[in-house]
């Protein structure tokens, strides 16, 4: 269950990062505002997963496992062809 919560949280965190980049580079102010709204939602979603993980598991265990999963994520992403994506 911990891995499910943390992987879901990582997906939301990465979407937050990507939407932030989109909002900063978008020439259309209304679309940029829309992206910022989505970005805030993704941050809340990440917070929910983090909160659940730290409710049911010890903080030290959660933090250590998140670091491990983020390392695996980084290694996997380095093998992929870069292309635009939100949830990946």
XYZ file of C-alpha atoms in Angstrom, residues 8-54:
47
model
C 0.555 8.003 -7.081
C 2.025 10.969 -5.236
C 5.045 11.055 -7.546
C 2.759 11.102 -10.575
C 0.882 14.070 -9.130
C 4.105 15.870 -8.172
C 5.564 15.474 -11.657
C 2.315 16.680 -13.210
C 2.493 19.723 -10.937
C 6.027 20.434 -12.177
C 5.092 20.023 -15.838
C 1.988 22.181 -15.570
C 4.114 24.856 -13.913
C 6.483 24.820 -16.864
C 3.561 24.973 -19.278
C 2.016 27.923 -17.462
C 5.324 29.826 -17.508
C 5.918 29.317 -21.215
C 2.349 29.705 -22.447
C 1.837 32.897 -24.474
C -1.944 32.873 -23.899
C -2.700 34.437 -20.485
C -6.026 32.625 -20.091
C -4.515 29.253 -20.925
C -1.590 29.957 -18.589
C -4.102 30.723 -15.823
C -5.875 27.433 -16.570
C -2.574 25.558 -16.291
C -1.850 27.253 -12.952
C -5.238 26.094 -11.681
C -4.472 22.527 -12.719
C -1.044 22.859 -11.149
C -2.609 23.767 -7.808
C -4.900 20.733 -8.044
C -1.957 18.442 -8.668
C -0.170 19.864 -5.620
C -3.239 19.150 -3.480
C -3.430 15.614 -4.840
C 0.228 15.025 -3.963
C -0.469 16.339 -0.474
C -3.342 13.912 -0.034
C -1.169 10.932 -0.962
C 1.650 12.152 1.301
C -0.791 12.673 4.154
C -2.226 9.192 3.782
C 1.221 7.631 3.595
C 2.409 9.402 6.733
